[in-house]
PDB file of C-alpha atoms and ligand atoms in Angstrom:
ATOM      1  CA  UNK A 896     208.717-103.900-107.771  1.00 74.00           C
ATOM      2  CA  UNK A 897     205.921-101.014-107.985  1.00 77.00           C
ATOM      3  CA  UNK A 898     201.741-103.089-108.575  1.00 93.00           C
ATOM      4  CA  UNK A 899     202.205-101.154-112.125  1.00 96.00           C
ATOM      5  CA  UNK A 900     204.858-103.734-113.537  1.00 98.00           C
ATOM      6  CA  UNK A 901     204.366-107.205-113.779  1.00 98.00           C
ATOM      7  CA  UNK A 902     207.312-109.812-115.263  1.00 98.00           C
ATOM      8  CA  UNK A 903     206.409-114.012-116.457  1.00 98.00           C
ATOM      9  CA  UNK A 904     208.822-115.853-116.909  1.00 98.00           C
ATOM     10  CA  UNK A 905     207.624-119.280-118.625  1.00 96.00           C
ATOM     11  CA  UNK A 906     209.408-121.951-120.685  1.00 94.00           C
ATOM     12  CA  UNK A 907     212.378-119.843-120.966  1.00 97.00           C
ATOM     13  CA  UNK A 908     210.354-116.977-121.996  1.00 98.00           C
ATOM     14  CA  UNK A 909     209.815-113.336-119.842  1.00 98.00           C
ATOM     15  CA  UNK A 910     207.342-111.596-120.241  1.00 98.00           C
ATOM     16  CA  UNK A 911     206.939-107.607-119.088  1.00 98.00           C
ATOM     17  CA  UNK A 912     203.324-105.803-118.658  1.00 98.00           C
ATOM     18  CA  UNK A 913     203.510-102.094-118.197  1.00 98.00           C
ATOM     19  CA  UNK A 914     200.235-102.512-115.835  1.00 98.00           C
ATOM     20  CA  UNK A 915     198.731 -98.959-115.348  1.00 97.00           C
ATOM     21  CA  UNK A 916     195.761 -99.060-117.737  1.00 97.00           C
ATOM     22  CA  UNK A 917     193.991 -96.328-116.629  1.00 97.00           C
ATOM     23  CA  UNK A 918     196.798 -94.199-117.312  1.00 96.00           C
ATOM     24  CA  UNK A 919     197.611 -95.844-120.586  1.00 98.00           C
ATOM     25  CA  UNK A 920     200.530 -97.549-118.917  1.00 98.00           C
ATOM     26  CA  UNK A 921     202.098 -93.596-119.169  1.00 97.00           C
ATOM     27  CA  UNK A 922     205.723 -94.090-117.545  1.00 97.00           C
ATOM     28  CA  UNK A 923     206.066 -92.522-113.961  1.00 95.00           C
ATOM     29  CA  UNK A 924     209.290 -92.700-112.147  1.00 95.00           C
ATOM     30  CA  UNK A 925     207.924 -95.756-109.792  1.00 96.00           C
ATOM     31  CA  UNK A 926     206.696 -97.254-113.179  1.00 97.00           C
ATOM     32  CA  UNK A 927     209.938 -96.894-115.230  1.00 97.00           C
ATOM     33  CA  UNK A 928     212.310 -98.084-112.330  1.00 97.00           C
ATOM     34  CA  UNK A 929     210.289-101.131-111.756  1.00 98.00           C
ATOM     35  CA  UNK A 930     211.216-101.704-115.871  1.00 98.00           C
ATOM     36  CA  UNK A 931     214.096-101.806-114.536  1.00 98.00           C
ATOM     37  CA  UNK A 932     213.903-104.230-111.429  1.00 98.00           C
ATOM     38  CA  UNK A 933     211.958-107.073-113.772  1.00 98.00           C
ATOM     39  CA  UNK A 934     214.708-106.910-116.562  1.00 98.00           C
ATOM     40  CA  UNK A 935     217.531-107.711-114.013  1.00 98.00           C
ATOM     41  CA  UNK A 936     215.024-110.455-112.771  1.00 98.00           C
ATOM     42  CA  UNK A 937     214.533-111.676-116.160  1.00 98.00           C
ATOM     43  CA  UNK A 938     218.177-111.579-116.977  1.00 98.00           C
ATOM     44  CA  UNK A 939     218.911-113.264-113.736  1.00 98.00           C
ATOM     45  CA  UNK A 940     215.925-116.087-114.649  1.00 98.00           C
ATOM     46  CA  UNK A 941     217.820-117.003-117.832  1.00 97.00           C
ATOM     47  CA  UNK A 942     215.032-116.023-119.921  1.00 98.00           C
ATOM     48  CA  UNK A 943     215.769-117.385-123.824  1.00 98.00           C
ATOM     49  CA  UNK A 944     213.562-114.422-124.765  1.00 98.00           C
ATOM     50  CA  UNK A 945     211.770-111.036-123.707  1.00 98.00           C
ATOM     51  CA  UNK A 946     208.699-109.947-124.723  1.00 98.00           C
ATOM     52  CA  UNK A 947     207.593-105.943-123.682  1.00 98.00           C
ATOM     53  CA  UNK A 948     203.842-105.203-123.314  1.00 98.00           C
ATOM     54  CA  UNK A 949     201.147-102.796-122.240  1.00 98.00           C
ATOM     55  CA  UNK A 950     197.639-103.712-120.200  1.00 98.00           C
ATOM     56  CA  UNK A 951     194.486-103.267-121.417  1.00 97.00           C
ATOM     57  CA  UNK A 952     193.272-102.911-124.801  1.00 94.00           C
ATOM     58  CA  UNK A 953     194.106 -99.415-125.672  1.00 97.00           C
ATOM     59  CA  UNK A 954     197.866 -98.402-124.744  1.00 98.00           C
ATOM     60  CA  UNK A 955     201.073-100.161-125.132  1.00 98.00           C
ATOM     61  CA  UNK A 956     202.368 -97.218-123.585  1.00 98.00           C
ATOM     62  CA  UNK A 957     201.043 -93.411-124.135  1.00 98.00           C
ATOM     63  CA  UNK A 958     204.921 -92.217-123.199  1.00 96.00           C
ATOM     64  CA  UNK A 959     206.431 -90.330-120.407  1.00 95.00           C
ATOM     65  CA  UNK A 960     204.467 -89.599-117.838  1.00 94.00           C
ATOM     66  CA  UNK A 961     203.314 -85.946-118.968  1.00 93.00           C
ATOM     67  CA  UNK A 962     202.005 -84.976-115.308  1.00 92.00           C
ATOM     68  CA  UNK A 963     205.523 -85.600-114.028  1.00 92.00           C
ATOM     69  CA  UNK A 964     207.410 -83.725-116.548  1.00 92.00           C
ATOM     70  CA  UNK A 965     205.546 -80.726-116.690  1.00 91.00           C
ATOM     71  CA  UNK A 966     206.884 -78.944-113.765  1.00 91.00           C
ATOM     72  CA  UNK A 967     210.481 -80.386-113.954  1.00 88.00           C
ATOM     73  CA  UNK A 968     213.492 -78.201-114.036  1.00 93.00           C
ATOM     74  CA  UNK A 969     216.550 -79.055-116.309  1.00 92.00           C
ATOM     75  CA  UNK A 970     218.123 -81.159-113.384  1.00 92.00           C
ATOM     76  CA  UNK A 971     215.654 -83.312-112.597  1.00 93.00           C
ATOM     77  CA  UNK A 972     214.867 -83.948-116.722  1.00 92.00           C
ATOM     78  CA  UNK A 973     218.216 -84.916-117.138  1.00 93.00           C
ATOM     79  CA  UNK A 974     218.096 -86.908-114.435  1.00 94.00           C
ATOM     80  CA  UNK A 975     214.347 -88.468-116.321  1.00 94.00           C
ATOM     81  CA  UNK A 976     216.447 -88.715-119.507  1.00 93.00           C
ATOM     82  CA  UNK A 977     218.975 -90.764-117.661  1.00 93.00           C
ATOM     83  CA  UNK A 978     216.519 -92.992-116.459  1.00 96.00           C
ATOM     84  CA  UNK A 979     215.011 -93.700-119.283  1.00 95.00           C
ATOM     85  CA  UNK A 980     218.403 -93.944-120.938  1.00 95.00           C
ATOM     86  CA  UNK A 981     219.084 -96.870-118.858  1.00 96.00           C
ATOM     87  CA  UNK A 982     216.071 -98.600-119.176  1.00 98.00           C
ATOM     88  CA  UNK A 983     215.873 -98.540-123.347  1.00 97.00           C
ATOM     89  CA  UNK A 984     220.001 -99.868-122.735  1.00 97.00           C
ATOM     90  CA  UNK A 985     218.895-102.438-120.792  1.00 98.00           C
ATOM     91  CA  UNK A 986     216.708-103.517-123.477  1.00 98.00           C
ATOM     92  CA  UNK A 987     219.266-103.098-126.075  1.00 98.00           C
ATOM     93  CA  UNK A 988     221.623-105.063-123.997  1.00 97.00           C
ATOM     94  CA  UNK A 989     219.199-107.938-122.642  1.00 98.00           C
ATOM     95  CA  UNK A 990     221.046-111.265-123.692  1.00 97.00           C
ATOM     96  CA  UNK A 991     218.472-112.429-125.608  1.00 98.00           C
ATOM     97  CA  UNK A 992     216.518-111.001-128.042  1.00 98.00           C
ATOM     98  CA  UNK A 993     213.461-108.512-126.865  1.00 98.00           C
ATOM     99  CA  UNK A 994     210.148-108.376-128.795  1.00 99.00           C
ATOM    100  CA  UNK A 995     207.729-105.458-127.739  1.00 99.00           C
ATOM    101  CA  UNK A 996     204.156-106.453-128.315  1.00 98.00           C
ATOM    102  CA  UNK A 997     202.426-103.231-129.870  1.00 98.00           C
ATOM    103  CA  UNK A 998     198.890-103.783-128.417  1.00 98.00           C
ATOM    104  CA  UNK A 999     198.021 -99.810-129.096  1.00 98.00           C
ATOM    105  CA  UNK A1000     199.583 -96.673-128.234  1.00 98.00           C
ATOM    106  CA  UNK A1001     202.841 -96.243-128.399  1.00 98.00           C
ATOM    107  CA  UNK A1002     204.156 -92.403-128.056  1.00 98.00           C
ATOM    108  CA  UNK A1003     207.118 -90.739-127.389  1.00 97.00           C
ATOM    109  CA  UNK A1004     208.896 -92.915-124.223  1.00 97.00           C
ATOM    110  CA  UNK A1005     206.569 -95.588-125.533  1.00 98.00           C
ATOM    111  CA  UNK A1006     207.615 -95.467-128.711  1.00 98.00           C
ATOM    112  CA  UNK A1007     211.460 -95.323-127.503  1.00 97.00           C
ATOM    113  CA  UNK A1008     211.060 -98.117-125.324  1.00 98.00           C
ATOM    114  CA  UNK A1009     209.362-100.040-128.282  1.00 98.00           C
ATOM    115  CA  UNK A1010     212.822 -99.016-130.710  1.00 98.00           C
ATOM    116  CA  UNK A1011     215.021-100.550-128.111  1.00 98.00           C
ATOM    117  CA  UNK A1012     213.367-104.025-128.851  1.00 98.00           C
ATOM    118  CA  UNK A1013     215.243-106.025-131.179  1.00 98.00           C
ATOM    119  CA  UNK A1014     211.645-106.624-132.918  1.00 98.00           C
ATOM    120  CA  UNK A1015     208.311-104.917-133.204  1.00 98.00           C
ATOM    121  CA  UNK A1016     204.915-106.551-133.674  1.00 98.00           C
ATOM    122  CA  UNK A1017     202.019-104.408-134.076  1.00 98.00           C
ATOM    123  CA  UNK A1018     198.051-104.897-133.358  1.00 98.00           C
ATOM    124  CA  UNK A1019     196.493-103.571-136.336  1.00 98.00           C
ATOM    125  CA  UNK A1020     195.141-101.025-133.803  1.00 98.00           C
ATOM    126  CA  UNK A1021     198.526 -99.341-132.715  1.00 98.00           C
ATOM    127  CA  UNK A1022     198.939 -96.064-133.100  1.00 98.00           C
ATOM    128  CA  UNK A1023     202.901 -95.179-133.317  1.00 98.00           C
ATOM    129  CA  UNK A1024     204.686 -91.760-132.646  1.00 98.00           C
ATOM    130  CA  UNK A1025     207.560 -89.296-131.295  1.00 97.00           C
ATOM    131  CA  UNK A1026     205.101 -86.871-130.374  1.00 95.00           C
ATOM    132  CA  UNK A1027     206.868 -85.004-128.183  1.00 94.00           C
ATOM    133  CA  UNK A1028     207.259 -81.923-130.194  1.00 94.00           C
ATOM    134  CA  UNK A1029     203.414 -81.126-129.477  1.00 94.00           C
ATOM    135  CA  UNK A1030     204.662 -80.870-125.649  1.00 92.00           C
ATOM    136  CA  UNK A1031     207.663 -78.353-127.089  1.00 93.00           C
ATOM    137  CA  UNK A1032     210.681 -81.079-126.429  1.00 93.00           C
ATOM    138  CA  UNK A1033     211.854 -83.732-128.293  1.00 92.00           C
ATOM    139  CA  UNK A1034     212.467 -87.704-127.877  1.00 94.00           C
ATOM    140  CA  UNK A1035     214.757 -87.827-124.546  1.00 94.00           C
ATOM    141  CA  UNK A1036     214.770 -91.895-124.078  1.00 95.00           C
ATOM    142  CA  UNK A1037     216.775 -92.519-127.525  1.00 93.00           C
ATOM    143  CA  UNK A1038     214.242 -91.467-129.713  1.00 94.00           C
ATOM    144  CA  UNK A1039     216.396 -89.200-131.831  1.00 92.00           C
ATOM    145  CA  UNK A1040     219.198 -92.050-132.032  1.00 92.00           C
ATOM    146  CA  UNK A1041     217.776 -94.980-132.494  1.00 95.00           C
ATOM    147  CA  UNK A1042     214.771 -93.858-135.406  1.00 96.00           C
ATOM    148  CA  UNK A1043     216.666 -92.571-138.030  1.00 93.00           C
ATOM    149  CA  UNK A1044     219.233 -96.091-137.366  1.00 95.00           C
ATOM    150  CA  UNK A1045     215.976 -97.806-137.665  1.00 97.00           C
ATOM    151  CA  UNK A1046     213.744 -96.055-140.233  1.00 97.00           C
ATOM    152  CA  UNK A1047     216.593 -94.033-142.223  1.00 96.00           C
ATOM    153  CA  UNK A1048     217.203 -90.242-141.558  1.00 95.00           C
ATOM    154  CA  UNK A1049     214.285 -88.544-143.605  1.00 97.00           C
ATOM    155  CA  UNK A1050     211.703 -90.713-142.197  1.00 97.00           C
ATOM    156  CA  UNK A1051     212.944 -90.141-138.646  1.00 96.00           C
ATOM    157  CA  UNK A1052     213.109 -86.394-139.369  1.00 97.00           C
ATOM    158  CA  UNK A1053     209.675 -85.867-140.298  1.00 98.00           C
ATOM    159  CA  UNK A1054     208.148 -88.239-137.721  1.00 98.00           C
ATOM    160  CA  UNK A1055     210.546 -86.320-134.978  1.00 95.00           C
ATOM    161  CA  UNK A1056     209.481 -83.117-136.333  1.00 95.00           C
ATOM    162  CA  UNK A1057     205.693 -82.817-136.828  1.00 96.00           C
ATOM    163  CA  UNK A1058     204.492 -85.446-134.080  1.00 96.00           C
ATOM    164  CA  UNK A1059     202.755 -87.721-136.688  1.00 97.00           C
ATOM    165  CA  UNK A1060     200.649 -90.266-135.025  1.00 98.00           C
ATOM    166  CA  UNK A1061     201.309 -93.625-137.381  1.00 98.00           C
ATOM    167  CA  UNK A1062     198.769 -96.368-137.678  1.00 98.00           C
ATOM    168  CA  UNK A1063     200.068-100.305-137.725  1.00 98.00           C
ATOM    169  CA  UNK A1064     200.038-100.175-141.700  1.00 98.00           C
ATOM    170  CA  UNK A1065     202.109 -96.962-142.146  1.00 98.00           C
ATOM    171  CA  UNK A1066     203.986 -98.263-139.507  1.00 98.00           C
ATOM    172  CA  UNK A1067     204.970-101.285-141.744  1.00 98.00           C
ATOM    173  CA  UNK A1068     205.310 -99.302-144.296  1.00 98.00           C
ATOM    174  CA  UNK A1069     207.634 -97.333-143.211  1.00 97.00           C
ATOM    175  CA  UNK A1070     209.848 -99.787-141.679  1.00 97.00           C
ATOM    176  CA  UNK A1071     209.102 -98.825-137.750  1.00 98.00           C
ATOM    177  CA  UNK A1072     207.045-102.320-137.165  1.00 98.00           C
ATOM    178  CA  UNK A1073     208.483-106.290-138.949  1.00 98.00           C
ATOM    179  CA  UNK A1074     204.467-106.909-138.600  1.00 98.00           C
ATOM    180  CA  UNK A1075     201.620-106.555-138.024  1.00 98.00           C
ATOM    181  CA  UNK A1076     198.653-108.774-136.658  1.00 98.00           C
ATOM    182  CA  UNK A1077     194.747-109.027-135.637  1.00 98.00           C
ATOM    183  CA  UNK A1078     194.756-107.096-132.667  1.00 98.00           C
ATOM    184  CA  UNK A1079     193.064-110.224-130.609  1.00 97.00           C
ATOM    185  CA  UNK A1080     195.889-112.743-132.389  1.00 98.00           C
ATOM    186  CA  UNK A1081     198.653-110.680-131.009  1.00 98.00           C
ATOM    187  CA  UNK A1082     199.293-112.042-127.511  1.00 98.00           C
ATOM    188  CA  UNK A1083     199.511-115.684-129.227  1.00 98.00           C
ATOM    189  CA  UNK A1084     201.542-114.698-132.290  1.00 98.00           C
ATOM    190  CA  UNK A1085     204.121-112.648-130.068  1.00 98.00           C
ATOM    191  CA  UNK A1086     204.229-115.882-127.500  1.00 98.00           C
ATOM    192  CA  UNK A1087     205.144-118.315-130.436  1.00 98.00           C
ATOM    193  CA  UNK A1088     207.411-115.636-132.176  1.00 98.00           C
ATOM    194  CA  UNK A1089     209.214-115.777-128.636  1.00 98.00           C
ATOM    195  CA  UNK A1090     209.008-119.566-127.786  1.00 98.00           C
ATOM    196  CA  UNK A1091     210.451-119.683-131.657  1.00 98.00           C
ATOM    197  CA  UNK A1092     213.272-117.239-130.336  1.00 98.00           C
ATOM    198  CA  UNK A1093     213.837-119.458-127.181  1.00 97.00           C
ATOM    199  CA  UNK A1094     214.333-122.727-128.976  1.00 96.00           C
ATOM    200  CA  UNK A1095     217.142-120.929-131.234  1.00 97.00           C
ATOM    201  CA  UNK A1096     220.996-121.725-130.148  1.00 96.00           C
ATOM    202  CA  UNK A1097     221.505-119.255-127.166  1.00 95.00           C
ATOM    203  CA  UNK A1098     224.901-118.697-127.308  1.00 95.00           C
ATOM    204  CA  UNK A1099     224.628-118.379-131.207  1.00 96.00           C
ATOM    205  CA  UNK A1100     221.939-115.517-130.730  1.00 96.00           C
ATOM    206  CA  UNK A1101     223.559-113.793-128.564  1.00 97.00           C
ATOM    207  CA  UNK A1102     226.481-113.640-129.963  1.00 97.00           C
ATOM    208  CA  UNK A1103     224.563-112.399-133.120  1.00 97.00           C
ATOM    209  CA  UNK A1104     222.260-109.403-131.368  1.00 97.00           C
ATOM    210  CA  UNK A1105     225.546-108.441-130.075  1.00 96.00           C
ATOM    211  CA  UNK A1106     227.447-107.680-133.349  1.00 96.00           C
ATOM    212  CA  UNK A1107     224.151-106.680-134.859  1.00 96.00           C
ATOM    213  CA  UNK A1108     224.167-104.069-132.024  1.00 95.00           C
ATOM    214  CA  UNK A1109     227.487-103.300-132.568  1.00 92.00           C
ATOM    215  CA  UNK A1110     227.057-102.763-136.112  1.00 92.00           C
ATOM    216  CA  UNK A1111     225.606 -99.571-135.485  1.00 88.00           C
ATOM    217  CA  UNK A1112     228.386 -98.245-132.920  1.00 86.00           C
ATOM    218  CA  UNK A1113     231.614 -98.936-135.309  1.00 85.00           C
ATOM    219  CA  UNK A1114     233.091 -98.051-138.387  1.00 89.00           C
ATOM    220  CA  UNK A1115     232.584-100.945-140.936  1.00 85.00           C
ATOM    221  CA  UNK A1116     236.419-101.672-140.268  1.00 90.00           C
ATOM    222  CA  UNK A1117     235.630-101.730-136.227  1.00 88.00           C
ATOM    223  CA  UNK A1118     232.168-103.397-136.951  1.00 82.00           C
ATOM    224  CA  UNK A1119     233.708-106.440-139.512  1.00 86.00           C
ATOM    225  CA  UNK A1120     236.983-106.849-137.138  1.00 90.00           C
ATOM    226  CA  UNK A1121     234.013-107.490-134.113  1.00 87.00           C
ATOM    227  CA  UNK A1122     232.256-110.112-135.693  1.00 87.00           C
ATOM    228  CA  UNK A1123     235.616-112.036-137.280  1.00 89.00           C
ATOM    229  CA  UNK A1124     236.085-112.137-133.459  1.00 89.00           C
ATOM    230  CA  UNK A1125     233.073-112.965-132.495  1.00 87.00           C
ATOM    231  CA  UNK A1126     232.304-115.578-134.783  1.00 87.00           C
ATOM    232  CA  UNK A1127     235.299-117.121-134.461  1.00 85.00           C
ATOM    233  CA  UNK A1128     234.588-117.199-130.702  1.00 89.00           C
ATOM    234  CA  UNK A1129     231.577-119.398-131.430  1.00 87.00           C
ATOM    235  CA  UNK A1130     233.810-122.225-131.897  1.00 90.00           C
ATOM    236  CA  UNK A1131     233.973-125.221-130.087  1.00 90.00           C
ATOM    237  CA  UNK A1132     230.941-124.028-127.979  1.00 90.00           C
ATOM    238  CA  UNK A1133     228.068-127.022-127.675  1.00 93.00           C
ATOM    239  CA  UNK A1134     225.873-124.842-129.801  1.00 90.00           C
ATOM    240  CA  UNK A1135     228.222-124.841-133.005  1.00 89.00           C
ATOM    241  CA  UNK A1136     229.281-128.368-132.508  1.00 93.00           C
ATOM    242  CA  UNK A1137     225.456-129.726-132.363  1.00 94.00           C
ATOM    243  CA  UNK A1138     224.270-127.765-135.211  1.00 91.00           C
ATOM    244  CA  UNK A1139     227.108-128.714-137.352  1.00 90.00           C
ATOM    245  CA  UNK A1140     227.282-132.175-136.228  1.00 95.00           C
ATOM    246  CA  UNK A1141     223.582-132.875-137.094  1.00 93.00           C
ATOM    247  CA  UNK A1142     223.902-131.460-140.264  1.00 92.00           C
ATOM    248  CA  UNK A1143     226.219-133.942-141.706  1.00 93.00           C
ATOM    249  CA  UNK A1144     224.203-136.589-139.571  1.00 95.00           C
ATOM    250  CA  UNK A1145     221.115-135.223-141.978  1.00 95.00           C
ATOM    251  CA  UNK A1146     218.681-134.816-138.114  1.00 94.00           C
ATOM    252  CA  UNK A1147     217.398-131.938-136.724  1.00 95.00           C
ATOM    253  CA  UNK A1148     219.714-130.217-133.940  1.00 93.00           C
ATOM    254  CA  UNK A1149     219.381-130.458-130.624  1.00 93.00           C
ATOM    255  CA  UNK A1150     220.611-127.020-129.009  1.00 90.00           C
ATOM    256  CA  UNK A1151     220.675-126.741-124.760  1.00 86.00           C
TER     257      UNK A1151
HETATM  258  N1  COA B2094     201.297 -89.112-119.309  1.00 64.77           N
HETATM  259  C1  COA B2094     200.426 -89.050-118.290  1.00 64.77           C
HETATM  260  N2  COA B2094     199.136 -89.394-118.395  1.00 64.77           N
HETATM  261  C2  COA B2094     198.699 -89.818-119.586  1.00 64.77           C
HETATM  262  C3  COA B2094     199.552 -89.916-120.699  1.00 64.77           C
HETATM  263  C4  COA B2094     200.898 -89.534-120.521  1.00 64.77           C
HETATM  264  N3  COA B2094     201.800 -89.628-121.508  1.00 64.77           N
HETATM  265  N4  COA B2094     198.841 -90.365-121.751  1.00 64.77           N
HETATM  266  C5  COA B2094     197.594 -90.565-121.297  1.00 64.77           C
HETATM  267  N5  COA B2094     197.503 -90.221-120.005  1.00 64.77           N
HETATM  268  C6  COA B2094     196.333 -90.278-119.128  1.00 64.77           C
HETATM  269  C7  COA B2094     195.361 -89.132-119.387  1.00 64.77           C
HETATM  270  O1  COA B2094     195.785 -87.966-118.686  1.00 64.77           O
HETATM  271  C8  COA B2094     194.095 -89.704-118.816  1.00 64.77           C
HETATM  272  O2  COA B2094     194.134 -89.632-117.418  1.00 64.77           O
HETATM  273  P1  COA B2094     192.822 -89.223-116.561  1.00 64.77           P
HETATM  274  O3  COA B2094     191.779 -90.258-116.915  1.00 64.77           O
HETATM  275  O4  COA B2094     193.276 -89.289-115.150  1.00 64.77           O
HETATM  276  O5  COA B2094     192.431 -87.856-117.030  1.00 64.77           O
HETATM  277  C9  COA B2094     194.196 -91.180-119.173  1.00 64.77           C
HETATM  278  O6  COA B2094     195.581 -91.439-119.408  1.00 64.77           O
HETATM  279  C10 COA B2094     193.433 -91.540-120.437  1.00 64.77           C
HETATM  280  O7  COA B2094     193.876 -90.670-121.476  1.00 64.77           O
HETATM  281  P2  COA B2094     192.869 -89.879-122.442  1.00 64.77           P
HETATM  282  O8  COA B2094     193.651 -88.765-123.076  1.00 64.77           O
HETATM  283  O9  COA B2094     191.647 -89.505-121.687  1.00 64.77           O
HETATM  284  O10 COA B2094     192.523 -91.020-123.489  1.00 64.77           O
HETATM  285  P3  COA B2094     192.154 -90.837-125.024  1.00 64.77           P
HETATM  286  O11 COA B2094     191.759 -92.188-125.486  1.00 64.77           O
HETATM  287  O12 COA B2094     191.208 -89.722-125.214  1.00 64.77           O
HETATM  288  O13 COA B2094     193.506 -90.392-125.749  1.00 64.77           O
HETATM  289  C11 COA B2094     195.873 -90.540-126.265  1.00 64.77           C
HETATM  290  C12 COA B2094     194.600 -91.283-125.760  1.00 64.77           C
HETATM  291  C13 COA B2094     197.027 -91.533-126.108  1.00 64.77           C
HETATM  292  C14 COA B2094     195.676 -90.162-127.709  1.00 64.77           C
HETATM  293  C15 COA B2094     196.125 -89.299-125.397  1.00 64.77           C
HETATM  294  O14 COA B2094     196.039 -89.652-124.029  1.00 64.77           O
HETATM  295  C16 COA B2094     197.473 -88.674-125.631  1.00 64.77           C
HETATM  296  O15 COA B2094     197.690 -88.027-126.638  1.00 64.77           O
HETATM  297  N6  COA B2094     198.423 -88.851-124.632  1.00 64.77           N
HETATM  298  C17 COA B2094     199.698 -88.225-124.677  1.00 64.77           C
HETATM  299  C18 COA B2094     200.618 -88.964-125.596  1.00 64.77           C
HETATM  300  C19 COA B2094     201.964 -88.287-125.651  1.00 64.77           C
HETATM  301  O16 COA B2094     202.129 -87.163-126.073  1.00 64.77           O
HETATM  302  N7  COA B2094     202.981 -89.019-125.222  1.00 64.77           N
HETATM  303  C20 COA B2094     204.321 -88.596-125.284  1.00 64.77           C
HETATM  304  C21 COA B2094     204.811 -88.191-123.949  1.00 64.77           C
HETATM  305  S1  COA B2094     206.559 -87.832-124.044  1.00 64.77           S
END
């Protein structure tokens, strides 16, 4: 794993620093493929919950690495897009849910990266935005797929097409943040938020990031058949029995 990623994993929880302050934690290839390396670790460590984060106190992370892309032919973008592509899926896909920690910047592959998280939590000094029509391309990590699933279609639209930089309260505003915090309480509040997320039934949350995900895939026929299935599926696993069983035993459950 490149010095410019680092992954925690504590009391169930992982924890991923984009580590290249000086460069605003700005994705290079090295950079992004080490993303990569530390979510199969995390996935491999059993970790109950993910939380995604940038160094230092100005950038979550200021995007794609601009110096890299600016001499890149159509190959090797597409072969950038894929990358990226996998790395925001991986995200998407982690068994358990991911929370990206929004300690400042977060533009264009920062900002996709960010959307792949199943929540967002925002300093009150982020700055959010798909700003890569000022560079003359647009969002290539799932930027134009995921925003307007997240934010609605008009919303997405204007962000995607004039570049505007957001700050953390238009961000909550407009739906692209669930909070937003003191910038020095945000490493603490994300931490619970995650050990919160880690004590949950597993198997149960899981099972519902999965059909949540799949909720935007499907039809509502497809989407509603998946989650009969799913739920039903639940049954009989230690998760459903406990929670059930200490309900009509009036205690608190005790999940694994
Ligand atoms: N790719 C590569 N390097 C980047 C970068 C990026 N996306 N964003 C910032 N950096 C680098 C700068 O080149 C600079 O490097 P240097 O010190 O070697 O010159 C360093 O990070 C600090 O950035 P700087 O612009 O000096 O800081 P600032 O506080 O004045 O401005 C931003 C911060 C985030 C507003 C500004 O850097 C910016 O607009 N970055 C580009 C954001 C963007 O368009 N991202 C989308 C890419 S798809």
């Amino acid at each position: 794993m490149a010095d410019t990623v680092r992954l925690d994993v504590e009391d169930d929880v992982a924890t991923i620093t984009i580590d290249r302050p000086d460069q605003l934690n700005a994705l290079n290839v090295p950079t992004l493929e080490s993303l990569g390396d530390a979510l199969e670790e995390a996935e491999a460590a059993d970790a109950r919950a993910l939380v995604l984060t940038g160094a230092g106190e100005k950038a979550f992370v200021a995007g794609a690495d601009i110096s890299h892309m600016a001499e890149m032919d159509p190959e090797e973008a597409n072969e950038y897009a894929q990358l990226g592509h996998d790395v925001a899926n991986a995200i998407e896909e982690f068994p358990a849910p991911a929370i990206a920690g929004i300690n400042g910047y977060a533009f264009g592959g920062g900002m996709e990266l960010a959307l792949a998280c199943d929540l967002r939590v925002a300093s009150e000094r982020a700055v959010l935005g798909q700003t890569e029509i000022d560079l003359g391309i647009v969002p290539g990590w799932g930027g134009t797929q995921r925003l307007p699933r997240l934010v609605g279609d008009e919303t997405a639209r204007r962000l995607i097409y004039f570049g505007e930089r957001v700050d953390a309260t238009d961000a909550l505003e407009e739906g692209l943040v669930g909070e937003v915090v003191a910038h020095d309480e945000l490493r603490e509040h994300v931490s619970e938020l995650a050990d919160d997320l880690a004590a949950q039934p597993a198997t149960a949350l899981r099972a519902a990031k999965e059909t949540i995900n799949q909720s935007h895939e499907t039809s509502l026929e497809a989407g509603l058949e998946f989650e009969r299935r799913t739920w039903a599926g639940l049954f009989g696993s230690d998760d459903q029995r406990e929670g059930m069983t200490a309900f009509l035993e009036d205690r608190e459950p005790e999940f694994e």
